[in-house]
Coordinates of C-alpha atoms and ligand atoms in Angstrom, one line a residue:
M1 CA -51.0 -14.8 -10.3
V2 CA -51.6 -12.4 -12.6
E3 CA -48.6 -10.4 -12.3
I4 CA -46.6 -13.5 -12.7
W5 CA -48.4 -13.4 -16.2
D6 CA -48.1 -9.9 -17.2
N7 CA -44.2 -10.6 -16.3
V8 CA -44.6 -13.9 -18.8
I9 CA -45.9 -11.7 -21.4
A10 CA -43.5 -8.7 -20.8
L11 CA -40.6 -11.5 -21.0
A12 CA -42.2 -13.1 -24.0
L13 CA -42.4 -10.1 -25.8
L14 CA -39.2 -9.2 -25.5
K15 CA -37.4 -12.7 -26.2
G16 CA -39.7 -12.1 -29.4
Y17 CA -38.6 -8.7 -30.3
Y18 CA -34.8 -10.0 -29.5
E19 CA -35.5 -13.1 -32.1
A20 CA -37.2 -10.2 -35.1
G21 CA -40.4 -11.5 -35.2
L22 CA -39.8 -15.2 -34.5
I23 CA -43.4 -16.8 -32.9
F24 CA -41.2 -19.2 -30.6
I25 CA -41.8 -18.2 -27.1
E26 CA -39.9 -19.5 -23.9
V27 CA -40.1 -18.2 -20.6
Y28 CA -40.2 -20.5 -17.3
I29 CA -41.2 -19.7 -13.7
M30 CA -39.5 -21.4 -11.1
K31 CA -39.4 -21.7 -7.4
V32 CA -35.6 -20.4 -6.4
A33 CA -34.2 -20.4 -3.0
I34 CA -31.3 -18.6 -1.9
I35 CA -29.4 -18.8 0.9
G36 CA -27.5 -15.6 1.7
T37 CA -28.9 -11.9 1.4
G38 CA -25.8 -10.3 1.4
Y39 CA -23.9 -8.1 -1.8
V40 CA -24.3 -11.1 -4.2
G41 CA -27.3 -12.9 -3.0
L42 CA -30.2 -10.2 -2.3
P43 CA -29.4 -8.4 -5.9
T44 CA -29.5 -11.9 -7.3
G45 CA -32.9 -12.5 -6.0
V46 CA -34.5 -9.6 -6.5
G47 CA -33.0 -9.9 -10.5
L48 CA -34.6 -13.6 -10.6
A49 CA -37.6 -12.3 -8.6
E50 CA -37.9 -9.8 -11.7
L51 CA -37.6 -11.8 -14.4
G52 CA -40.7 -14.0 -13.4
N53 CA -39.3 -16.5 -10.8
E54 CA -40.6 -17.2 -7.1
V55 CA -37.8 -16.5 -5.3
F56 CA -37.8 -17.2 -1.1
C57 CA -34.3 -15.4 0.3
V58 CA -33.2 -17.0 3.5
D59 CA -30.7 -15.8 6.1
K60 CA -30.1 -16.9 9.2
M61 CA -30.2 -13.1 10.5
E62 CA -33.3 -12.9 11.9
E63 CA -32.9 -8.8 12.2
K64 CA -31.7 -8.6 8.5
I65 CA -34.9 -10.6 7.6
C66 CA -37.5 -8.2 9.6
A67 CA -35.6 -5.3 8.0
L68 CA -36.3 -6.8 4.4
N69 CA -39.7 -8.0 5.2
A70 CA -40.3 -4.7 6.4
G71 CA -39.3 -2.9 3.2
E72 CA -36.3 -1.9 4.6
L73 CA -33.2 -2.2 2.1
T74 CA -30.3 -3.6 4.1
L75 CA -26.9 -2.7 1.6
Y76 CA -27.2 0.2 -0.6
E77 CA -26.7 -0.7 -4.8
D78 CA -27.6 1.6 -7.6
G79 CA -31.6 0.5 -8.6
L80 CA -31.9 -2.4 -6.3
E81 CA -34.7 -0.5 -4.2
E82 CA -36.9 0.0 -7.2
L83 CA -36.8 -3.7 -8.0
F84 CA -36.8 -5.0 -4.5
K85 CA -40.0 -3.0 -3.5
K86 CA -41.6 -4.3 -6.7
N87 CA -40.9 -7.8 -6.3
V88 CA -42.3 -7.7 -2.8
Q89 CA -45.7 -6.1 -3.5
N90 CA -46.2 -8.5 -5.9
G91 CA -45.3 -11.7 -4.0
R92 CA -42.9 -13.0 -6.3
L93 CA -39.5 -11.9 -3.2
T94 CA -39.7 -13.4 0.2
F95 CA -37.3 -13.1 3.3
T96 CA -37.5 -15.4 5.7
T97 CA -35.4 -17.3 8.3
N98 CA -37.0 -20.7 7.3
M99 CA -34.8 -23.1 5.3
A100 CA -37.3 -25.5 5.1
K101 CA -40.5 -22.9 3.9
A102 CA -37.6 -22.1 0.4
V103 CA -36.2 -25.3 -0.1
I104 CA -38.9 -27.5 -0.4
G105 CA -40.0 -28.1 -3.7
A106 CA -38.2 -25.6 -5.2
D107 CA -36.2 -26.0 -8.3
V108 CA -32.9 -24.5 -7.9
V109 CA -31.2 -23.5 -4.4
L110 CA -28.3 -21.1 -4.7
L111 CA -25.6 -21.0 -2.2
A112 CA -25.0 -17.6 -1.6
V113 CA -23.1 -17.5 1.8
G114 CA -19.8 -16.1 2.8
T115 CA -16.4 -17.4 2.5
P116 CA -14.5 -14.9 4.6
P117 CA -10.7 -15.5 4.6
H118 CA -9.3 -17.2 7.8
P119 CA -7.3 -14.9 9.9
V120 CA -4.6 -16.7 9.9
T121 CA -4.1 -19.3 6.6
K122 CA -6.4 -16.4 4.4
E123 CA -7.4 -19.5 3.0
A124 CA -11.2 -19.3 2.6
D125 CA -13.3 -20.4 5.2
L126 CA -16.2 -22.9 4.1
Q127 CA -17.6 -23.4 7.4
Y128 CA -20.5 -21.3 6.5
I129 CA -21.2 -23.0 3.0
Y130 CA -21.3 -26.7 4.6
A131 CA -23.3 -25.6 6.8
A132 CA -25.9 -24.2 4.7
A133 CA -24.8 -27.4 2.8
E134 CA -26.0 -29.7 5.2
E135 CA -29.7 -27.9 6.7
L136 CA -30.6 -27.9 2.7
A137 CA -30.2 -31.1 2.3
Q138 CA -32.4 -32.5 4.2
Y139 CA -35.4 -30.8 2.8
L140 CA -34.8 -31.3 -1.3
D141 CA -37.7 -32.9 -2.5
G142 CA -37.9 -33.5 -6.6
Y143 CA -35.7 -32.6 -8.6
T144 CA -33.6 -29.8 -7.6
V145 CA -30.5 -28.3 -8.7
V146 CA -27.8 -26.7 -5.7
A147 CA -25.7 -24.0 -7.4
T148 CA -23.0 -22.7 -5.8
K149 CA -22.9 -18.7 -6.3
S150 CA -20.0 -18.1 -3.1
T151 CA -16.4 -18.1 -4.4
V152 CA -15.0 -21.3 -3.1
P153 CA -11.9 -23.0 -3.9
V154 CA -11.3 -25.8 -6.5
G155 CA -12.8 -29.4 -5.6
T156 CA -15.7 -27.2 -3.0
G157 CA -18.4 -28.4 -4.9
D158 CA -17.4 -32.4 -4.4
E159 CA -17.1 -31.8 -0.5
I160 CA -20.9 -29.8 -1.0
E161 CA -22.0 -32.8 -2.9
A162 CA -21.1 -35.6 -0.7
I163 CA -22.4 -33.5 2.3
V164 CA -25.7 -33.4 0.8
R165 CA -25.8 -36.6 -0.5
K166 CA -24.8 -38.0 3.2
V167 CA -27.7 -36.0 5.1
N168 CA -30.1 -37.0 2.3
P169 CA -29.5 -40.3 0.2
Q170 CA -32.9 -40.5 -1.7
A171 CA -31.9 -37.1 -3.0
D172 CA -32.4 -36.2 -6.8
V173 CA -29.6 -33.6 -6.9
D174 CA -27.4 -32.4 -8.9
V175 CA -24.7 -30.0 -7.3
I176 CA -23.0 -27.7 -9.5
S177 CA -20.7 -24.5 -9.7
L178 CA -22.6 -21.2 -10.7
P179 CA -19.8 -18.5 -10.0
E180 CA -21.2 -14.6 -9.9
F181 CA -19.3 -11.6 -11.9
L182 CA -21.5 -9.4 -10.0
R183 CA -19.6 -5.8 -9.3
E184 CA -20.9 -4.0 -5.8
G185 CA -22.1 -0.6 -6.7
F186 CA -23.4 -1.9 -10.6
A187 CA -25.0 -5.0 -9.5
I188 CA -28.4 -5.0 -10.6
H189 CA -26.7 -3.6 -13.6
D190 CA -24.2 -6.8 -13.8
F191 CA -27.0 -9.2 -13.2
F192 CA -29.3 -7.9 -16.1
H193 CA -26.2 -7.3 -18.9
P194 CA -24.1 -10.3 -17.9
D195 CA -20.3 -10.6 -19.7
R196 CA -20.9 -14.7 -19.5
I197 CA -23.0 -17.0 -17.4
V198 CA -20.4 -19.6 -16.3
V199 CA -21.8 -23.1 -15.7
G200 CA -19.9 -25.8 -14.1
A201 CA -21.5 -29.3 -14.0
N202 CA -21.3 -32.7 -14.6
S203 CA -24.7 -33.8 -15.6
K204 CA -26.9 -32.5 -18.4
K205 CA -29.8 -32.4 -16.5
A206 CA -28.3 -29.5 -14.0
C207 CA -27.3 -27.8 -17.5
K208 CA -30.8 -27.8 -19.2
V209 CA -32.2 -26.2 -15.8
M210 CA -29.8 -23.8 -16.3
Q211 CA -30.8 -23.1 -19.8
K212 CA -34.2 -22.5 -18.5
L213 CA -33.2 -20.4 -15.3
Y214 CA -31.1 -17.9 -17.5
A215 CA -33.8 -18.3 -20.4
P216 CA -34.4 -14.9 -21.0
F217 CA -30.4 -14.2 -21.4
V218 CA -29.9 -16.8 -24.3
G219 CA -28.9 -15.2 -27.5
K220 CA -27.9 -11.7 -25.8
T221 CA -24.8 -13.0 -23.6
E222 CA -22.5 -15.8 -23.7
F223 CA -23.3 -19.1 -21.7
L224 CA -19.8 -21.3 -21.1
W225 CA -21.0 -24.9 -19.9
V226 CA -17.3 -26.5 -18.4
K227 CA -16.5 -28.9 -15.6
R228 CA -17.1 -28.0 -12.1
K229 CA -13.8 -27.4 -11.3
S230 CA -12.9 -25.4 -13.9
S231 CA -15.9 -22.9 -13.0
E232 CA -14.7 -22.5 -9.7
A233 CA -11.0 -22.0 -11.0
I234 CA -12.2 -19.5 -13.8
K235 CA -13.6 -17.3 -10.6
Y236 CA -10.3 -17.1 -8.7
A237 CA -8.4 -16.6 -12.4
S238 CA -10.5 -13.9 -13.2
N239 CA -10.6 -11.7 -9.8
A240 CA -6.5 -12.4 -9.2
F241 CA -5.9 -11.6 -13.2
L242 CA -8.3 -8.2 -12.3
A243 CA -6.2 -7.4 -9.2
M244 CA -3.0 -7.2 -11.4
K245 CA -4.2 -5.6 -14.0
I246 CA -4.5 -3.1 -11.3
H247 CA -1.2 -3.6 -10.0
Y248 CA 0.3 -3.5 -13.3
I249 CA -1.3 -0.1 -14.0
N250 CA 0.0 1.3 -10.0
E251 CA 3.3 0.2 -11.2
M252 CA 3.2 1.9 -14.1
A253 CA 1.8 4.9 -12.3
D254 CA 4.9 5.0 -9.8
F255 CA 7.1 4.5 -13.3
C256 CA 5.5 7.7 -15.6
E257 CA 5.9 10.2 -12.2
N258 CA 9.5 9.5 -11.8
S259 CA 9.8 9.4 -15.7
G260 CA 7.4 12.4 -17.0
A261 CA 5.4 10.6 -18.6
D262 CA 1.6 11.0 -17.8
I263 CA -0.6 7.8 -16.9
H264 CA -4.0 8.8 -18.1
E265 CA -1.8 8.9 -22.0
V266 CA 0.0 5.4 -21.0
A267 CA -3.0 4.0 -20.1
K268 CA -5.3 5.2 -23.3
G269 CA -2.7 3.9 -25.7
M270 CA -2.8 0.4 -24.1
G271 CA -6.3 0.2 -23.5
M272 CA -6.7 1.2 -27.2
D273 CA -4.9 -2.3 -28.4
S274 CA -8.1 -5.0 -28.1
R275 CA -5.6 -7.8 -26.5
I276 CA -5.8 -5.6 -23.4
G277 CA -8.7 -3.3 -23.0
S278 CA -9.3 -0.9 -21.8
K279 CA -11.0 -1.6 -18.6
F280 CA -9.3 -1.8 -15.1
L281 CA -6.4 0.6 -15.9
N282 CA -7.7 3.0 -13.5
A283 CA -4.1 3.9 -11.2
G284 CA -5.4 4.4 -7.8
P285 CA -4.3 3.8 -3.9
G286 CA -4.3 -0.2 -4.2
Y287 CA -7.3 -2.0 -4.8
G288 CA -9.8 -3.7 -1.9
G289 CA -13.2 -4.9 -1.2
S290 CA -14.4 -8.4 0.1
C291 CA -13.4 -9.8 -3.3
F292 CA -10.3 -9.3 -4.7
P293 CA -7.8 -9.3 -1.6
K294 CA -10.0 -12.2 0.0
D295 CA -9.2 -14.0 -3.4
T296 CA -5.7 -13.3 -4.3
N297 CA -5.0 -14.7 -1.1
A298 CA -7.1 -18.1 -1.5
M299 CA -5.8 -18.4 -5.3
A300 CA -2.2 -18.3 -3.5
Q301 CA -3.0 -20.7 -1.1
M302 CA -4.5 -23.3 -3.6
G303 CA -1.5 -23.1 -6.1
R304 CA 0.8 -23.9 -2.7
K305 CA -1.8 -26.7 -2.0
Y306 CA -1.2 -27.7 -5.4
G307 CA 2.3 -27.2 -5.5
V308 CA 2.6 -24.4 -7.6
R309 CA 3.9 -20.9 -6.5
L310 CA 2.1 -18.3 -8.4
N311 CA 4.3 -15.7 -8.7
L312 CA 2.6 -13.1 -10.0
I313 CA -0.2 -13.1 -7.7
E314 CA 1.9 -13.6 -4.4
T315 CA 4.0 -10.3 -5.8
T316 CA 0.2 -8.6 -6.1
I317 CA -0.7 -9.2 -2.6
A318 CA 2.2 -7.8 -1.0
K319 CA 2.9 -4.8 -3.4
N320 CA -0.3 -4.0 -3.2
D321 CA -0.6 -3.8 0.7
E322 CA 2.8 -2.0 0.5
R323 CA 1.0 0.7 -1.9
K324 CA -1.4 1.7 0.9
K325 CA 1.1 3.0 3.4
E326 CA 2.6 4.6 0.7
M327 CA -0.2 6.2 -0.1
A328 CA -0.5 7.3 3.5
E329 CA 3.0 8.5 3.8
R330 CA 2.3 11.1 0.7
V331 CA 0.0 12.4 2.3
I332 CA 1.4 12.8 5.8
S333 CA 4.4 14.2 4.1
K334 CA 2.7 17.1 2.6
I335 CA 1.2 18.0 6.5
K336 CA 4.9 17.0 8.2
N337 CA 5.8 21.1 8.9
N338 CA 2.1 21.5 10.8
P339 CA 1.2 17.9 12.4
Q340 CA -2.2 19.1 14.0
G341 CA -3.1 20.5 10.4
K342 CA -6.5 19.3 10.1
I343 CA -7.0 16.3 6.8
A344 CA -10.4 16.3 5.2
V345 CA -10.8 12.8 3.9
L346 CA -13.2 12.5 0.6
G347 CA -14.5 9.1 0.4
L348 CA -14.3 5.9 2.6
A349 CA -16.1 3.2 1.0
F350 CA -13.6 0.5 -1.1
K351 CA -14.8 1.9 -4.3
G352 CA -17.5 4.3 -5.6
G353 CA -21.3 3.8 -6.2
T354 CA -21.0 0.9 -3.2
D355 CA -21.4 1.3 0.9
D356 CA -19.5 -0.6 1.7
C357 CA -15.8 -0.1 3.6
R358 CA -14.8 -3.7 4.5
E359 CA -11.3 -4.0 3.0
S360 CA -11.2 -0.5 1.9
P361 CA -8.0 0.9 0.8
A362 CA -9.5 4.4 2.3
M363 CA -9.9 2.7 5.6
D364 CA -6.3 1.4 5.2
I365 CA -5.4 4.4 4.7
L366 CA -6.8 6.4 7.1
R367 CA -5.4 4.3 9.8
E368 CA -2.4 5.0 8.8
M369 CA -2.7 8.5 9.4
L370 CA -4.5 8.7 12.4
E371 CA -1.0 7.4 13.5
H372 CA 0.1 10.8 12.9
S373 CA -2.8 12.7 13.0
S374 CA -5.5 13.3 15.1
N375 CA -7.1 15.9 13.2
I376 CA -9.2 14.2 10.3
S377 CA -12.9 14.9 9.1
V378 CA -14.2 12.6 6.8
F379 CA -17.1 12.0 4.3
D380 CA -18.5 9.3 2.1
P381 CA -21.8 9.7 0.3
K382 CA -22.9 6.4 1.0
A383 CA -20.8 4.7 3.7
M384 CA -20.7 6.5 5.9
A385 CA -22.4 4.7 8.6
N386 CA -19.9 1.5 8.0
A387 CA -17.4 3.5 7.8
E388 CA -18.7 4.7 11.9
K389 CA -18.5 1.2 12.8
L390 CA -15.3 0.5 11.7
L391 CA -13.5 3.9 13.0
G392 CA -15.7 5.1 15.9
A393 CA -14.8 8.3 17.6
R394 CA -11.0 8.7 16.1
V395 CA -12.3 11.1 13.2
T396 CA -15.1 13.6 13.4
Y397 CA -18.1 12.5 10.6
A398 CA -18.9 15.7 7.8
K399 CA -22.0 16.2 6.4
D400 CA -20.8 16.8 3.4
A401 CA -17.7 17.6 1.2
Y402 CA -17.4 21.2 2.5
E403 CA -18.3 20.6 5.8
A404 CA -14.8 18.0 6.2
C405 CA -12.9 20.9 4.2
E406 CA -13.4 23.8 6.8
N407 CA -10.3 25.0 8.4
A408 CA -8.4 22.1 6.5
E409 CA -4.8 22.3 5.5
I410 CA -5.3 19.0 2.9
M411 CA -7.8 17.8 1.4
V412 CA -7.6 14.1 0.6
I413 CA -9.7 11.8 -2.1
L414 CA -9.6 7.9 -1.2
T415 CA -12.8 7.1 -3.0
E416 CA -13.5 7.2 -6.9
W417 CA -17.0 8.7 -6.3
E418 CA -18.3 10.6 -9.7
D419 CA -19.6 13.5 -6.9
F420 CA -16.1 14.4 -6.3
K421 CA -15.8 15.4 -9.9
N422 CA -18.1 18.4 -9.8
L423 CA -16.8 19.7 -6.3
D424 CA -16.9 23.8 -6.3
L425 CA -13.2 23.9 -5.8
K426 CA -13.9 27.7 -5.4
R427 CA -15.9 27.4 -2.5
I428 CA -13.3 24.8 -1.3
R429 CA -10.5 27.2 -1.3
G430 CA -12.2 29.5 0.6
L431 CA -13.2 26.9 3.4
M432 CA -9.6 25.6 3.7
K433 CA -7.2 27.0 5.9
A434 CA -3.9 26.0 3.7
H435 CA -4.8 24.4 0.0
K436 CA -3.3 21.4 -0.8
I437 CA -5.4 18.8 -2.6
V438 CA -3.8 15.1 -2.7
D439 CA -5.7 13.1 -5.5
L440 CA -5.5 9.4 -5.0
R441 CA -8.0 8.9 -7.7
N442 CA -7.5 11.1 -10.3
M443 CA -10.9 12.3 -10.0
L444 CA -9.8 16.2 -10.8
Q445 CA -8.5 18.2 -13.4
A446 CA -4.8 19.1 -12.7
E447 CA -5.1 22.3 -14.8
E448 CA -8.4 23.2 -13.2
V449 CA -7.7 22.3 -10.2
K450 CA -4.4 24.4 -10.0
K451 CA -6.2 27.2 -11.5
S452 CA -8.1 27.5 -8.8
G453 CA -5.0 28.2 -6.6
F454 CA -4.3 24.5 -5.0
E455 CA -1.5 22.9 -4.3
Y456 CA -2.2 19.3 -6.5
S457 CA -0.6 16.3 -6.5
C458 CA -2.2 13.2 -8.0
I459 CA -1.5 9.5 -9.4
G460 CA 1.0 8.8 -12.5
M461 CA 1.8 12.4 -13.4
N462 CA 4.5 14.5 -12.4
S463 CA 2.3 17.3 -11.0
Ligands
UGA1 C1 -14.9 -7.6 -7.5 C2 -15.1 -8.4 -10.2 O1 -15.2 -7.3 -10.5 C3 -16.6 -8.9 -9.8 O2 -16.7 -9.3 -11.2 C4 -16.6 -10.1 -9.0 O3 -18.0 -10.3 -9.0 C5 -16.1 -9.6 -7.2 O4 -15.0 -8.4 -7.1 C6 -16.7 -10.5 -6.9 O5 -16.0 -11.1 -6.5 O6 -17.8 -11.0 -6.3 P1 -15.9 -5.6 -6.8 O7 -15.4 -6.3 -5.2 O8 -17.1 -4.8 -6.8 O9 -16.2 -6.6 -8.5 O10 -15.2 -4.4 -7.3 P2 -14.3 -4.1 -8.6 O11 -15.0 -3.2 -9.5 O12 -13.9 -4.9 -8.9 O13 -13.1 -3.1 -7.5 C7 -12.1 -3.6 -6.8 C8 -11.3 -2.7 -6.4 O14 -10.5 -2.6 -7.6 C9 -11.7 -1.6 -5.6 O15 -10.9 -0.9 -5.1 C10 -11.7 -0.1 -6.9 O16 -11.4 0.3 -6.6 C11 -9.8 -1.1 -7.3 N1 -10.3 -0.5 -9.1 C12 -10.5 -1.0 -10.2 C13 -9.3 0.1 -9.1 O17 -8.1 0.6 -8.5 N2 -8.5 0.4 -10.6 C14 -9.8 -0.5 -11.3 O18 -9.7 0.3 -12.5 C15 -10.5 -1.2 -11.3

């Protein structure tokens, strides 16, 4: 209790400062249940606990809940561990497999379970979210807002609401859409500094509850109150747009390579136009992760369902797949005279800052490379364990970048880890047998690499 009031006072002070000394303080503490403890549910739970709420995170996987209760994080996120430990210790954050314990008396229930792509149709598979809705509905008591954080097709809120009302017709409940825009690897930063909070609700009462839940962000971030279906569409439209932006810059990179322009300079010049914006203009081996590939496919499916051919999105999907193959061919072509030559691969996660290898371009490129080479050593600062689950004994796992490069003919950078910018190139040159670097994330300085005696190729410049 003391801890809660400490936090209330801290928040009140922050808000007080923010409002430039006005003595107007609004802080609410709620009971929040979060269903799903993955890359969205866990950081969101930790963030909401840090804001002072009483948070119960629910998951069906007992071993996950046991690990979390034993103080072990089940995924890597920068800055997560400290806040996780703090809020478990002060009793604001609880992990359980018991849905009733979490949902009874909750003001807000957040659905944050996976919506993986169907293996054949690529549509979002909603079985987990519907099962969660059915289970939680029976425990609703008092007014509750059930908010969908998982990325779900337009109209899913209607289905969830129908399930909840069927299971518990007496429930005083509003079902809303509360899309998540956290980036993996930056989830804690993004939780506390959201660009916008989108609330898709067909009820004013639910909007008021959301205003209270996010009271500490009022005045600091944009709130957008829209229809539930619009909110569901905003999430897909945003991810698909970002994926298209990456595809566009990758296409421009190919153009620069052939025309003699430099993609760094081109992206910089484009990004200075505020209508275009400088973010998401890093050319690379193609986008990946658990969101963009899944959400672009689901969006294309939704387009077909509603009779609208989303050509830009469909092209983006096809070209992104092709790109990963082309990237593998680039590497293989460099060792075609010595197919037994060792390849050192740096980076396995789908992007820097995370241990997640789901739909990682690095994994797809590696699989292609394995068709031509059986001598590949890999290193990633955080993703070794997850990569090993996917690649098994087909590659060797090095303890660091330098071990991976020992006796290698070629070094390939596949993930944009900041650490790779500071590699000791002189040391690496001494370790390698031949001296080729293929940098598919443009992490290194071309001039410096060439001065260090390497043959260097990267993306978007004729190096
Ligand atoms: C993405 C969105 O950025 C989040 O806003 C959203 O909440 C999340 O999906 C989700 O739907 O849950 P995330 O998957 O964590 O976040 O990863 P991003 O940082 O967007 O990167 C996705 C891929 O694009 C990575 O493979 C990355 O390397 C690649 N990328 C990104 C580029 O190749 N170039 C860029 O300029 C930016």
